[in-house]
mmCIF file of C-alpha atoms in Angstrom:
data_model
loop_
_atom_site.group_PDB
_atom_site.id
_atom_site.type_symbol
_atom_site.label_atom_id
_atom_site.label_comp_id
_atom_site.label_asym_id
_atom_site.label_seq_id
_atom_site.Cartn_x
_atom_site.Cartn_y
_atom_site.Cartn_z
ATOM 1 C CA MET A 18 -0.133 -0.097 -0.007
ATOM 2 C CA SER A 19 1.371 3.417 -0.923
ATOM 3 C CA THR A 20 1.130 6.437 1.354
ATOM 4 C CA ALA A 21 -0.265 9.448 -0.448
ATOM 5 C CA TYR A 22 1.310 12.132 1.477
ATOM 6 C CA ARG A 23 4.499 14.144 0.912
ATOM 7 C CA ARG A 24 7.043 13.763 3.531
ATOM 8 C CA VAL A 25 8.514 17.162 4.766
ATOM 9 C CA ASP A 26 12.347 17.558 4.733
ATOM 10 C CA GLY A 27 12.995 19.276 7.909
ATOM 11 C CA ARG A 28 16.440 20.210 6.870
ATOM 12 C CA ARG A 29 15.280 21.946 3.760
ATOM 13 C CA ALA A 30 12.562 23.721 5.601
ATOM 14 C CA ARG A 31 15.084 25.010 8.145
ATOM 15 C CA GLY A 32 17.371 26.018 5.337
ATOM 16 C CA ASP A 33 14.460 27.947 3.656
ATOM 17 C CA ARG A 34 13.627 29.737 6.862
ATOM 18 C CA ARG A 35 17.324 30.578 7.579
ATOM 19 C CA ARG A 36 17.616 32.016 3.881
ATOM 20 C CA THR A 37 14.637 34.176 4.350
ATOM 21 C CA GLU A 38 15.884 35.359 7.687
ATOM 22 C CA ILE A 39 19.223 36.427 5.910
ATOM 23 C CA VAL A 40 17.448 38.200 3.067
ATOM 24 C CA GLU A 41 15.217 40.022 5.537
ATOM 25 C CA ALA A 42 18.370 41.076 7.440
ATOM 26 C CA ALA A 43 19.937 42.197 4.412
ATOM 27 C CA LEU A 44 16.922 44.456 3.662
ATOM 28 C CA ARG A 45 17.150 46.010 7.253
ATOM 29 C CA VAL A 46 20.797 46.613 6.517
ATOM 30 C CA ILE A 47 19.989 48.390 3.410
ATOM 31 C CA GLU A 48 17.112 50.395 5.046
ATOM 32 C CA ARG A 49 19.641 51.516 7.634
ATOM 33 C CA ASP A 50 22.818 51.915 5.793
ATOM 34 C CA GLY A 51 22.140 51.530 2.138
ATOM 35 C CA VAL A 52 23.575 48.894 -0.226
ATOM 36 C CA ALA A 53 27.047 50.115 0.627
ATOM 37 C CA GLY A 54 26.465 48.822 4.130
ATOM 38 C CA VAL A 55 25.962 45.292 2.935
ATOM 39 C CA THR A 56 28.845 42.868 4.138
ATOM 40 C CA HIS A 57 28.907 39.364 5.319
ATOM 41 C CA ARG A 58 29.603 40.500 8.796
ATOM 42 C CA THR A 59 26.844 43.190 8.849
ATOM 43 C CA VAL A 60 24.334 41.053 7.494
ATOM 44 C CA ALA A 61 25.118 38.024 9.657
ATOM 45 C CA ALA A 62 25.088 40.182 12.741
ATOM 46 C CA GLU A 63 21.555 41.606 11.841
ATOM 47 C CA ALA A 64 20.310 38.084 11.221
ATOM 48 C CA GLY A 65 21.881 36.907 14.243
ATOM 49 C CA VAL A 66 23.583 34.165 12.465
ATOM 50 C CA PRO A 67 27.239 33.103 11.956
ATOM 51 C CA PRO A 68 28.991 34.641 8.921
ATOM 52 C CA ALA A 69 29.528 31.021 7.648
ATOM 53 C CA SER A 70 25.900 30.624 7.328
ATOM 54 C CA LEU A 71 25.635 33.532 4.925
ATOM 55 C CA THR A 72 28.395 31.980 2.798
ATOM 56 C CA TYR A 73 26.558 28.834 2.905
ATOM 57 C CA HIS A 74 23.423 30.105 1.506
ATOM 58 C CA PHE A 75 25.011 32.973 -0.653
ATOM 59 C CA ALA A 76 28.306 32.238 -2.287
ATOM 60 C CA SER A 77 29.108 35.966 -2.659
ATOM 61 C CA LEU A 78 27.651 39.343 -1.702
ATOM 62 C CA ASP A 79 26.421 39.693 -5.347
ATOM 63 C CA ASP A 80 24.484 36.467 -4.788
ATOM 64 C CA LEU A 81 23.060 38.056 -1.449
ATOM 65 C CA VAL A 82 22.044 41.084 -3.240
ATOM 66 C CA VAL A 83 20.399 39.302 -6.185
ATOM 67 C CA GLY A 84 18.616 36.996 -3.658
ATOM 68 C CA THR A 85 17.495 39.977 -1.723
ATOM 69 C CA LEU A 86 16.235 41.830 -4.766
ATOM 70 C CA THR A 87 14.461 38.623 -6.142
ATOM 71 C CA TRP A 88 12.759 37.832 -2.774
ATOM 72 C CA SER A 89 11.805 41.497 -2.502
ATOM 73 C CA ALA A 90 10.305 41.552 -6.010
ATOM 74 C CA GLU A 91 8.310 38.468 -5.288
ATOM 75 C CA ARG A 92 6.991 39.632 -2.072
ATOM 76 C CA LEU A 93 6.020 42.966 -3.660
ATOM 77 C CA ALA A 94 4.238 41.457 -6.639
ATOM 78 C CA THR A 95 2.547 38.823 -4.566
ATOM 79 C CA LEU A 96 1.217 41.604 -2.165
ATOM 80 C CA ILE A 97 -0.160 43.815 -4.920
ATOM 81 C CA ARG A 98 -1.618 40.775 -6.797
ATOM 82 C CA ASP A 99 -3.311 39.470 -3.600
ATOM 83 C CA ARG A 100 -4.708 42.907 -2.790
ATOM 84 C CA ILE A 101 -6.119 43.476 -6.378
ATOM 85 C CA GLU A 102 -7.649 39.959 -6.454
ATOM 86 C CA SER A 103 -9.066 40.466 -2.900
ATOM 87 C CA SER A 104 -10.683 43.697 -3.856
ATOM 88 C CA ARG A 105 -12.088 42.092 -7.154
ATOM 89 C CA ILE A 106 -13.642 39.188 -5.092
ATOM 90 C CA LYS A 107 -15.083 41.517 -2.529
ATOM 91 C CA GLY A 108 -16.280 43.810 -5.018
ATOM 92 C CA ARG A 109 -14.278 46.685 -3.707
ATOM 93 C CA SER A 110 -12.514 49.182 -5.752
ATOM 94 C CA GLN A 111 -9.140 47.997 -7.247
ATOM 95 C CA ALA A 112 -7.858 51.470 -7.500
ATOM 96 C CA GLY A 113 -8.549 51.787 -3.669
ATOM 97 C CA ALA A 114 -6.574 48.645 -2.921
ATOM 98 C CA VAL A 115 -3.805 50.094 -5.033
ATOM 99 C CA ALA A 116 -3.913 53.398 -3.323
ATOM 100 C CA GLU A 117 -3.811 51.752 0.277
ATOM 101 C CA THR A 118 -0.796 49.576 -0.882
ATOM 102 C CA LEU A 119 1.039 52.699 -2.101
ATOM 103 C CA ALA A 120 0.244 54.723 0.971
ATOM 104 C CA GLU A 121 1.399 51.838 3.280
ATOM 105 C CA ALA A 122 4.655 51.553 1.105
ATOM 106 C CA LEU A 123 5.251 55.329 1.603
ATOM 107 C CA GLY A 124 4.063 55.474 5.308
ATOM 108 C CA PRO A 125 4.796 52.533 7.654
ATOM 109 C CA GLN A 126 6.824 50.688 5.158
ATOM 110 C CA ARG A 127 8.897 53.805 3.625
ATOM 111 C CA GLY A 128 12.309 52.327 4.930
ATOM 112 C CA ARG A 129 11.556 49.008 3.150
ATOM 113 C CA THR A 130 10.312 50.781 0.031
ATOM 114 C CA MET A 131 13.426 52.965 -0.110
ATOM 115 C CA ALA A 132 15.776 49.902 0.393
ATOM 116 C CA GLU A 133 13.954 48.089 -2.354
ATOM 117 C CA TYR A 134 14.261 51.033 -4.815
ATOM 118 C CA GLU A 135 17.963 51.234 -3.983
ATOM 119 C CA LEU A 136 18.193 47.667 -5.020
ATOM 120 C CA TYR A 137 16.312 48.352 -8.333
ATOM 121 C CA LEU A 138 18.434 51.226 -9.076
ATOM 122 C CA LEU A 139 21.615 49.322 -8.465
ATOM 123 C CA ALA A 140 20.335 46.953 -11.204
ATOM 124 C CA ALA A 141 21.017 49.809 -13.673
ATOM 125 C CA ARG A 142 24.717 49.462 -12.708
ATOM 126 C CA ARG A 143 24.810 45.759 -12.435
ATOM 127 C CA PRO A 144 23.403 43.886 -15.432
ATOM 128 C CA ALA A 145 23.350 40.639 -13.214
ATOM 129 C CA LEU A 146 20.646 42.098 -11.162
ATOM 130 C CA ARG A 147 18.357 43.301 -13.974
ATOM 131 C CA PRO A 148 16.286 39.957 -14.286
ATOM 132 C CA ALA A 149 15.632 40.121 -10.442
ATOM 133 C CA ALA A 150 14.617 43.843 -10.839
ATOM 134 C CA ARG A 151 12.090 43.104 -13.667
ATOM 135 C CA GLN A 152 10.609 40.225 -11.723
ATOM 136 C CA TRP A 153 7.826 42.205 -10.063
ATOM 137 C CA LEU A 154 6.794 43.647 -13.461
ATOM 138 C CA ASP A 155 6.753 39.968 -15.031
ATOM 139 C CA VAL A 156 4.473 38.902 -12.148
ATOM 140 C CA LEU A 157 2.131 41.774 -12.467
ATOM 141 C CA THR A 158 1.792 41.350 -16.261
ATOM 142 C CA SER A 159 1.225 37.678 -15.880
ATOM 143 C CA LEU A 160 -1.976 38.450 -13.862
ATOM 144 C CA GLY A 161 -3.741 38.167 -17.055
ATOM 145 C CA ARG A 162 -3.533 39.175 -20.685
ATOM 146 C CA GLN A 163 -4.180 43.030 -20.658
ATOM 147 C CA PRO A 164 -6.396 44.398 -23.564
ATOM 148 C CA ASP A 165 -4.355 47.381 -23.511
ATOM 149 C CA GLU A 166 -0.696 46.572 -23.092
ATOM 150 C CA VAL A 167 0.339 50.287 -23.408
ATOM 151 C CA GLY A 168 -2.172 51.384 -20.851
ATOM 152 C CA PHE A 169 -0.873 48.583 -18.490
ATOM 153 C CA ARG A 170 2.807 49.698 -18.904
ATOM 154 C CA ALA A 171 1.655 53.397 -18.365
ATOM 155 C CA PHE A 172 -0.009 52.123 -15.068
ATOM 156 C CA LEU A 173 3.061 50.264 -13.955
ATOM 157 C CA ALA A 174 5.198 53.303 -14.661
ATOM 158 C CA GLY A 175 2.937 55.588 -12.951
ATOM 159 C CA VAL A 176 3.237 53.378 -9.854
ATOM 160 C CA ASP A 177 6.865 53.563 -9.855
ATOM 161 C CA GLY A 178 6.735 57.426 -10.162
ATOM 162 C CA ILE A 179 4.274 57.608 -7.444
ATOM 163 C CA LEU A 180 6.608 55.692 -5.233
ATOM 164 C CA LEU A 181 9.684 57.675 -6.031
ATOM 165 C CA GLN A 182 7.917 60.890 -5.686
ATOM 166 C CA GLY A 183 6.472 59.665 -2.350
ATOM 167 C CA LEU A 184 9.857 58.852 -0.963
ATOM 168 C CA ILE A 185 11.227 62.267 -1.523
ATOM 169 C CA ASP A 186 8.191 63.958 -0.119
ATOM 170 C CA ASP A 187 8.522 65.255 3.513
ATOM 171 C CA ASP A 188 4.820 64.007 4.359
ATOM 172 C CA PRO A 189 3.825 60.640 2.752
ATOM 173 C CA PRO A 190 0.578 60.959 0.797
ATOM 174 C CA THR A 191 -2.566 59.063 2.244
ATOM 175 C CA ALA A 192 -4.703 56.551 0.332
ATOM 176 C CA ALA A 193 -7.318 59.155 -0.124
ATOM 177 C CA GLU A 194 -4.754 61.654 -1.782
ATOM 178 C CA LEU A 195 -3.492 58.844 -4.003
ATOM 179 C CA LEU A 196 -6.829 57.347 -5.040
ATOM 180 C CA PRO A 197 -7.502 59.890 -7.875
ATOM 181 C CA VAL A 198 -4.231 59.482 -9.184
ATOM 182 C CA VAL A 199 -4.606 55.660 -9.351
ATOM 183 C CA GLU A 200 -8.061 55.849 -10.876
ATOM 184 C CA HIS A 201 -6.822 58.123 -13.555
ATOM 185 C CA LEU A 202 -3.845 55.511 -14.216
ATOM 186 C CA LEU A 203 -6.320 52.675 -14.375
ATOM 187 C CA GLU A 204 -8.795 54.402 -16.460
ATOM 188 C CA PRO A 205 -7.447 53.225 -19.843
ATOM 189 C CA LEU A 206 -7.611 49.502 -18.470
ATOM 190 C CA ARG A 207 -11.375 49.491 -17.736
#
């Protein structure tokens, strides 16, 4: 008789958790010190792990930066996709969900957003980072075939612009302030 369950590999699960802890620690270091502050020693100290653990999971600092950017892009794309889908299911405004997400990114999550954009900008100088930097766009465009590809690209560029402008504002915009802009960006897609 065969068992129809999948056996969980505890070592793999622990390794995945450790890798995530390291990536999250790298983002905290970038929030605090910028990408220039990322060293094996600073990230290991932030994660509370021995430096050897870093080199076990990431062979080089570039691998760590790529891993951090990839993880961050996946997390951001998943968050936006889930919020849009949730609003669609609940019959709520998709523009409202996007505006709330952007306000959160520029308010309580401002440091994280700044760190993520620093990583994205680093990709302009390091071609190896570009596929990871483009990943969040790929995930969002995979949500479904858009009838207006140009309008969708304009929407994504608008979101980037809102985030960059919001990061240099002294006071972060609220979801209510962002809502009309997001609605305008989404108009061609309706």
